[in-house]
Structures are given as C-alpha cells and as structure tokens.
Amino acid sequence: MSDPAAPQGYPVPQHVHQAQSQVAAALEKSEGKPVDLLKAPWQDVEKAVIKLLGGPFQVNQPEHQTLALGLAGAFALRLMQEHQAFWFPNRDSPEGATLGFPDAIIMLSPFGAVMDSLGQGKLARLDDLASDIRRSLGQARLNVNPAQALGTQAQKLSPVDYQRLFDPGFLQFVVLDPNKTKTALDTKPDALSRDVRNALGRTQPPLPPEARQQFDGQIVQSLARLDATKPLLEQADRAPRLAELMAHLCGTIGGTGSAPEDFWHEVVLPLLFIGNPASFPPLDEEELEAFRQGVDVLPLFVDMVPYAHKAPDEGLLGAFEMSDVGLVHPGFAKVGALRLIRINSARIKPLLEQFDPAKTADTLKRFTEYLAKSAGKPATTSAQGDEMLKAALTLLADLKRSVTQVQGDLCLRRLTEAEAASEQALAVVRKALQGSLIITA
C-alpha cells in the first residue's frame, strides 16, 4: 500500500494524507514488501514500525511525529470504512481536523490516539479504542425513539454539524475585569454552581425553559463534576473550557459581537490599518473586470488598497505580534489549547481612536465611485455587501469602545458557531450573575 486513497465523499486533510503516503512508502522500503495499513493487524504494523523508528518512540522528534500522523490517517480510514466516519475542521485539534461519526456525537483525534499508543509501546490499543467506538455506536443505534422504530429514517450527523458544534471558528473581543476574573477562578466549583443556578432563576427577561436547561447542563452540572475542595483554577487543565467560560461570565464588562475568524482577519482589521486614504492605487484589468462582474466593493477595497499604518508581518489576525498575546491568568499556563487569551491593545489603540464609522463609509463610497469611473460601469449593490459593511463597521465601533472607554484587560475569545448563536442568551445570564453579590460562601 504505497499510496492510500481516501474514500469518495470523505475529504482527508492533505497533510494527513501525505504523511500516510510517506509512512506507507517507508514501511514498504524497510520491509521489502507493502504493509497494508488498512487491514494488517496493529501488532504486525507495530513490528514494522519499531524497525523504522530504530528505537523507542520520541514524542518530540519530528520524524516520529510524521510517522504517528501517517498511522493516524490509516486509523481514521479504517473507521471511515467501518462506520462512515468523516474528518471535520477543528482548530483545537493538533492536526487541524477531528474525526466525527454520523450516528452519534463522538469526536476522536486519531493523531492523539496513535501518539498515546506509540508512547505506551502498544499500537494494539487502537483495537481497544475501535471496540469502544463500535460499542458506543451500537448503543446509540439501539436508543431509537418510537418514530424511528416505526421506520422513519434517523437523521445523520454531518461534518457541517460537527464543525458548528465543536470548531472554534468564531472570534470576539471581550474586556475582563481582572479582579472579578481572579475572584471567580479562585473560587471553588460548588460556590460558583450555586451562584450560576441562582442567576438562571432571576434573568431579565426570563430565559426560555429550554435555554435554562441548556445552561444548567452546560455550566451548573459541569461544575458539580469537579473536585469541590479545590478552586476552579487549580482544575483548569481538567476543564479548560469551563474555566474560560466562568472567567467570561464573571469577568466580562465589555466587548464586541462575534464573527467568523476569516471576517476579522480579512475584512474588519484590514479596514482599521487601511484607514481613510485621500487617493487610491491604479487598477489593473483583472481588478476592473471583477468589479464589472459584480464582486462586492468591500472585499475589493481591502484587497487592493495598501495599509496606511504598519501591521505585523506575522502574528495573530495580521494585527498583533505574538508578543502582544498573554494569559488571562498565570494559572492558565498549564492549559494547552486556550480559547481565551489576553491581548495588548497598545498597537491598535491609536488606530481605534482615529476610527470613525462615517468616515470609513464615506471612503468606501469614494472608492466605489473610483471603481465605477475606471471600469466604465455603474456600481451595483447587493444586500449581502451592504450587510458585510454594516457588520464590519459595527465590530470596529464595538472594539473602539472596548479599548478606549472600558477599563480592563482586552482579551480575544474563540467560540464555536453554536456558542456564538447562544451568546445573546449567555449575556442575559452574565448580567444576572454580575448584578448580584456573586461568589457565595
């Protein structure tokens, strides 16, 4: 098996596919014959892998990581063939994607599973994991409701469903009160649980029963599963998302709405660095043709007009150096993939102080007229383009207010699409929680 082929309909991350091909080729060269990574028992694969490693598995050695990634691709393909599993984008995963299953919400990092198995010197543990998955999926298929039992087709989960639920592809800036945040993180889970439950009962407007039940399960019951004798921060490595959520609930005193990461990176923040130029650069025929074909003006503007203010060559969102990024609390240093980080706003504060939504809108209007004159064609507007500009200006206005008027630590928060959709309801809970004497004894 020198060049593994992915099953149709199951897109495999390119770097995983390439690593699998490299490993298959290396094993064939080492063994003098192909090693079928999709069918050979893991015990047999492990014997060949040991020869290839030339010693114990070293988790920090790049060549060993590539080998693990290739085996992860093979493990994933086995699960795809047996259970119709699929990859979906997930920024929290080391390989940038995670495996999901259509019949039940089960997430698996094949790379993590292989790394653990190789680290323990027993690749056959993958068989145990596959058996656990098989058992869980079988149980899920048995738990059918009456309608499904009568023959109604059960709804299958798709990569889009998983991405919406688990991929933190949305961003928002928030301002945390450092004292409130520290108090919450230094509090024990049972006290936090009581405060949140009390807040759920006094929200204004009252939460719908289903939303209240959702937050009770997401927050209150999750807190109850932690060690009641230790502060939340001491358990952040065990429940990082919960610790970050409590920091947000108890500490956030301002911020922006949420939007997809690409929108912040490619549209919103570039508007800030471009500013309001008095003139625009010459246009080539390709750019003019794009305008004639109806491409919205805003994407053309951020793509064609140079920055008036210097931005980092590399870094976060094209706006922050990595030195601008820090921890919300030193206790988060033990957490791997953080979704809540502190941002030094000094770099963008002068630009935000100059930002004026009306002036930026006028600059876009002048640019539109410039395009129309150069292309010899009147500008066409679209509802989508208008909404895009409105959203970008609103986000920048919110960010300006957060940085220039609210006293606290500017932070960047990653959310899933599902979390972004529930943020309005979460804000109601946050208001109720912060509007009372929180952190009960």
XYZ file of C-alpha atoms in Angstrom:
441
model
C 0.000 0.000 0.000
C 2.236 2.773 -1.263
C -0.356 5.472 -1.987
C -3.502 5.282 0.134
C -6.632 6.631 -1.487
C -9.313 8.346 0.552
C -12.856 7.033 0.116
C -15.094 9.209 -2.024
C -17.088 11.731 -0.003
C -14.660 11.810 2.936
C -12.163 14.655 2.480
C -8.916 13.875 4.276
C -6.646 16.735 5.444
C -3.891 16.977 2.852
C -1.030 16.839 5.353
C -2.525 13.691 6.912
C -2.856 12.031 3.512
C 0.728 12.974 2.596
C 2.070 11.639 5.905
C 0.195 8.384 5.388
C 1.681 8.018 1.918
C 5.185 8.696 3.267
C 4.797 6.151 6.057
C 3.422 3.507 3.709
C 6.359 4.029 1.351
C 8.897 3.953 4.202
C 7.433 0.741 5.620
C 7.452 -0.914 2.191
C 11.103 0.021 1.728
C 12.012 -1.196 5.218
C 10.085 -4.492 4.960
C 10.796 -5.183 1.305
C 7.069 -5.570 0.675
C 3.912 -3.454 1.070
C 2.358 -3.184 4.528
C -1.418 -2.883 4.304
C -2.144 -0.167 6.844
C -5.888 -0.609 6.431
C -6.090 -4.361 7.035
C -2.939 -5.631 8.735
C -3.285 -6.293 12.481
C -1.865 -3.451 14.517
C 0.533 -5.886 16.192
C 2.086 -6.609 12.787
C 2.168 -2.930 11.876
C 3.890 -2.198 15.184
C 6.679 -4.685 14.471
C 7.421 -2.913 11.198
C 7.162 0.494 12.870
C 9.697 -0.466 15.548
C 12.246 -1.240 12.826
C 11.518 2.091 11.204
C 11.876 4.037 14.468
C 15.206 2.451 15.286
C 14.484 2.802 18.983
C 11.789 3.998 21.416
C 9.137 6.406 20.171
C 10.162 10.020 20.868
C 7.137 12.298 21.060
C 9.165 15.472 20.363
C 11.072 14.136 17.340
C 9.604 15.482 14.070
C 10.227 12.247 12.132
C 8.387 10.264 14.798
C 5.513 12.769 14.755
C 5.209 12.357 10.981
C 5.092 8.596 11.403
C 2.356 8.976 14.040
C 0.408 11.295 11.736
C 0.620 8.764 8.890
C -0.617 5.955 11.137
C -3.380 8.290 12.333
C -4.511 8.677 8.734
C -4.673 4.890 8.382
C -6.574 4.505 11.650
C -9.052 7.155 10.504
C -9.568 5.380 7.170
C -10.354 2.144 8.979
C -13.059 3.942 10.960
C -14.341 5.627 7.812
C -14.743 2.275 6.103
C -16.453 0.645 9.075
C -18.608 3.489 10.403
C -18.704 6.134 7.628
C -16.712 8.440 9.908
C -15.511 11.748 8.477
C -12.988 14.486 9.081
C -14.249 17.950 10.006
C -12.219 21.160 10.535
C -11.340 21.762 14.183
C -8.855 24.448 15.219
C -8.449 22.825 18.639
C -7.022 19.641 17.157
C -3.253 19.201 16.618
C -3.898 18.007 13.063
C -6.355 20.866 12.387
C -9.230 18.407 11.990
C -11.045 15.801 14.053
C -12.933 12.641 13.224
C -16.705 12.587 13.702
C -19.352 9.897 13.322
C -22.795 10.185 11.716
C -24.802 8.036 14.163
C -23.759 9.624 17.478
C -21.796 12.603 18.713
C -18.366 11.039 19.130
C -15.187 13.003 18.462
C -11.813 11.404 18.024
C -8.336 12.734 17.370
C -6.669 9.837 15.509
C -3.303 11.558 15.910
C -3.740 11.798 19.685
C -4.828 8.159 19.853
C -1.789 6.983 17.888
C 0.599 9.175 19.887
C -0.738 7.695 23.130
C -0.474 4.131 21.802
C 3.059 4.586 20.483
C 4.110 6.311 23.693
C 2.931 3.270 25.647
C 4.611 0.904 23.215
C 1.378 -0.840 22.327
C -0.167 0.105 18.994
C -2.767 -2.624 19.521
C -4.500 -0.239 21.921
C -6.062 1.204 18.777
C -8.075 -2.015 18.525
C -9.391 -1.413 22.048
C -10.346 2.136 21.109
C -12.051 0.927 17.928
C -14.006 -1.603 20.004
C -15.144 1.151 22.395
C -16.331 3.247 19.463
C -18.117 0.250 17.936
C -19.857 -0.401 21.250
C -20.911 3.248 21.687
C -22.276 3.499 18.169
C -24.149 0.248 18.585
C -25.736 1.533 21.779
C -26.685 4.797 20.048
C -28.405 2.879 17.235
C -30.412 0.906 19.801
C -31.616 4.060 21.534
C -34.166 4.943 18.863
C -37.335 6.890 19.502
C -40.780 5.442 18.610
C -40.952 7.295 15.285
C -37.616 5.864 14.197
C -38.658 2.405 15.393
C -41.659 2.615 13.052
C -39.347 3.098 10.111
C -38.674 6.830 9.978
C -35.132 7.483 8.801
C -32.918 8.625 11.668
C -31.193 11.923 10.964
C -27.464 11.538 10.365
C -24.892 13.979 11.646
C -22.681 15.619 9.014
C -19.266 17.323 9.052
C -21.113 20.657 8.987
C -22.999 19.719 12.162
C -19.775 18.792 13.945
C -17.969 21.909 12.775
C -20.815 24.102 14.019
C -20.749 22.421 17.425
C -17.032 21.942 18.023
C -14.794 24.054 15.754
C -13.991 27.406 17.440
C -14.086 29.335 14.178
C -15.727 32.489 15.570
C -13.954 35.284 17.462
C -14.986 38.111 19.733
C -13.018 40.633 21.747
C -14.036 40.991 25.379
C -12.867 43.203 28.223
C -12.332 41.383 31.518
C -12.281 42.993 34.928
C -9.086 41.382 36.303
C -10.306 41.428 39.914
C -13.655 39.807 39.125
C -11.937 37.250 36.933
C -9.397 36.337 39.605
C -12.104 36.044 42.258
C -14.120 33.657 40.106
C -11.142 31.482 39.193
C -10.012 31.309 42.817
C -13.473 30.142 43.938
C -14.469 26.526 44.470
C -16.873 24.945 41.959
C -19.764 24.370 44.390
C -19.971 28.077 45.240
C -19.838 29.025 41.559
C -22.504 26.445 40.798
C -24.896 27.953 43.350
C -24.329 31.454 42.001
C -24.977 30.425 38.410
C -28.098 28.459 39.344
C -29.416 31.474 41.251
C -28.639 33.742 38.315
C -30.512 31.442 35.930
C -33.606 31.942 38.067
C -33.578 35.741 38.001
C -32.596 36.628 34.441
C -34.404 39.529 32.818
C -36.023 38.787 30.504
C -36.606 35.268 31.864
C -34.822 32.573 29.865
C -36.999 30.103 27.946
C -37.128 26.729 29.746
C -35.050 25.001 27.074
C -32.300 27.658 27.273
C -32.273 27.498 31.067
C -31.987 23.721 30.903
C -29.130 24.014 28.400
C -27.127 26.387 30.601
C -27.842 24.324 33.683
C -26.352 21.284 31.975
C -23.501 23.187 30.360
C -22.390 25.100 33.436
C -24.001 24.024 36.711
C -23.755 20.281 36.193
C -20.270 20.591 34.730
C -19.125 22.476 37.821
C -20.674 19.787 40.008
C -18.433 17.158 38.389
C -15.261 18.915 39.538
C -13.471 18.477 42.849
C -15.421 20.620 45.305
C -12.380 21.045 47.579
C -10.168 22.808 45.041
C -10.523 26.249 43.385
C -11.634 26.239 39.762
C -8.275 27.491 38.517
C -6.459 24.501 40.007
C -8.643 22.304 37.805
C -8.322 24.365 34.617
C -6.270 21.667 32.931
C -9.116 19.211 33.562
C -11.898 21.561 32.399
C -10.301 24.406 30.411
C -13.446 25.399 28.516
C -15.423 25.614 31.764
C -12.752 27.741 33.456
C -12.675 30.105 30.474
C -16.464 30.297 30.405
C -16.629 31.216 34.101
C -13.966 33.883 33.547
C -16.173 35.274 30.776
C -19.388 35.067 32.798
C -17.971 36.620 35.949
C -15.355 38.956 34.494
C -16.539 40.358 31.153
C -17.580 44.008 31.370
C -17.480 44.955 27.693
C -16.648 43.697 24.247
C -17.686 43.157 20.661
C -20.045 40.845 18.884
C -18.713 37.632 17.411
C -17.860 36.939 13.787
C -16.013 34.275 11.782
C -12.243 34.402 12.183
C -11.754 34.954 8.450
C -14.029 38.003 8.553
C -11.959 39.601 11.318
C -8.677 38.690 9.594
C -9.535 39.542 6.006
C -12.029 42.408 6.293
C -12.554 44.018 9.705
C -9.000 44.566 10.944
C -7.619 45.451 7.479
C -10.149 48.308 7.394
C -8.522 49.652 10.543
C -4.999 49.531 9.086
C -6.012 50.958 5.695
C -7.620 53.999 7.270
C -9.085 56.710 5.031
C -6.702 57.370 2.130
C -7.147 60.529 0.096
C -6.487 58.635 -3.148
C -6.493 55.080 -4.406
C -3.925 52.982 -6.298
C -4.076 52.367 -10.064
C -6.270 49.438 -11.091
C -5.347 46.604 -13.408
C -7.723 44.980 -15.874
C -8.326 41.929 -13.686
C -9.494 44.102 -10.795
C -11.735 46.153 -13.067
C -13.255 43.006 -14.549
C -14.013 41.690 -11.067
C -15.918 44.900 -10.386
C -17.774 44.616 -13.699
C -18.750 41.050 -12.784
C -20.448 42.278 -9.623
C -17.881 41.476 -6.911
C -18.779 43.473 -3.800
C -16.720 46.615 -3.250
C -15.616 45.884 0.343
C -13.553 42.750 -0.491
C -12.016 44.635 -3.426
C -11.176 47.578 -1.169
C -9.316 45.560 1.480
C -7.542 43.554 -1.233
C -6.452 46.463 -3.423
C -5.814 49.445 -1.142
C -2.490 49.393 0.769
C -2.267 49.823 4.518
C -1.679 53.365 5.740
C -0.467 52.025 9.095
C 2.194 49.383 9.631
C 0.925 45.937 10.595
C 2.908 42.915 11.797
C 4.384 40.768 9.030
C 3.370 37.695 11.013
C 1.280 37.185 14.082
C -2.310 36.936 15.229
C -5.009 38.048 12.763
C -2.432 40.122 10.905
C -2.823 42.771 13.622
C -0.951 41.584 16.719
C 2.593 40.405 17.277
C 2.853 37.188 19.250
C 4.486 39.275 21.978
C 1.127 41.069 22.308
C -0.537 37.806 23.375
C -0.625 36.715 27.008
C -2.520 34.686 29.592
C -5.729 35.843 31.234
C -4.299 34.404 34.459
C -0.908 32.748 35.086
C -2.778 29.594 36.124
C -3.804 29.027 32.501
C -0.171 28.301 31.598
C -0.815 24.586 32.180
C -3.663 24.526 29.643
C -2.739 23.509 26.105
C -5.162 24.942 23.535
C -6.567 28.128 25.041
C -9.692 29.795 23.683
C -9.416 32.894 25.878
C -6.223 34.953 25.697
C -5.194 38.431 26.796
C -4.264 40.948 24.095
C -2.051 44.016 24.467
C -4.123 46.691 22.747
C -1.356 49.317 22.607
C -0.672 48.564 18.933
C -4.225 49.195 17.741
C -5.402 51.768 20.289
C -4.170 54.826 18.294
C -5.863 53.465 15.159
C -9.115 52.856 17.021
C -9.026 56.368 18.466
C -8.914 57.693 14.889
C -11.589 55.323 13.609
C -14.857 56.948 12.572
C -17.541 54.690 11.025
C -18.993 57.562 8.993
C -15.591 58.475 7.534
C -14.855 54.842 6.659
C -18.245 54.526 4.975
C -17.503 57.704 3.007
C -14.097 56.289 1.971
C -15.839 53.172 0.647
C -18.273 55.396 -1.250
C -15.398 57.321 -2.871
C -13.667 54.048 -3.742
C -16.871 52.758 -5.332
C -17.116 55.893 -7.478
C -13.448 55.492 -8.439
C -14.056 51.888 -9.499
C -17.174 52.784 -11.468
C -15.426 55.575 -13.346
C -12.365 53.431 -14.107
C -14.452 50.431 -15.210
C -16.903 52.479 -17.231
C -19.795 50.733 -15.484
C -22.168 51.911 -12.738
C -21.725 50.265 -9.374
C -24.147 47.537 -8.374
C -25.026 46.983 -4.748
C -26.100 43.801 -3.055
C -27.859 43.169 0.223
C -25.003 40.861 1.212
C -22.418 43.558 0.517
C -24.354 46.141 2.498
C -24.705 43.755 5.439
C -20.996 42.914 5.289
C -20.016 46.604 5.519
C -22.521 47.260 8.294
C -21.214 44.299 10.298
C -17.569 45.333 9.847
C -18.219 48.914 10.942
C -20.244 47.738 13.946
C -17.489 45.377 15.079
C -14.861 48.104 14.779
C -17.075 50.565 16.674
C -17.536 47.976 19.429
C -13.797 47.334 19.521
C -13.072 51.061 19.713
C -15.427 51.455 22.653
C -13.928 48.396 24.377
C -10.361 49.647 24.058
C -10.844 53.370 24.629
C -13.715 53.553 27.123
C -13.842 50.329 29.166
C -11.252 49.820 31.887
C -9.987 46.242 31.953
C -7.965 43.643 30.096
C -8.699 43.260 26.391
C -8.989 39.574 25.558
C -9.732 37.506 22.495
C -12.267 34.714 22.856
C -12.729 31.823 20.443
C -16.207 30.340 20.055
C -17.909 27.675 18.031
C -20.736 28.726 15.736
C -23.211 27.189 18.182
C -21.704 29.165 21.078
C -21.827 32.356 19.030
C -25.518 31.749 18.351
C -26.224 31.421 22.097
C -24.070 34.391 23.144
C -27.070 36.725 23.415
C -28.735 34.410 25.928
C -25.416 33.985 27.742
C -25.159 37.770 28.062
C -28.502 37.761 29.894
C -27.128 35.184 32.341
C -23.922 37.186 32.750
C -25.881 40.338 33.574
C -27.909 38.493 36.220
C -24.778 36.902 37.662
C -22.807 40.139 37.874
C -25.788 42.153 39.076
C -25.827 40.430 42.418
C -23.455 39.564 45.213
C -21.686 36.704 43.494
C -19.396 34.062 44.908
C -21.485 32.853 47.804
C -19.849 31.204 50.763
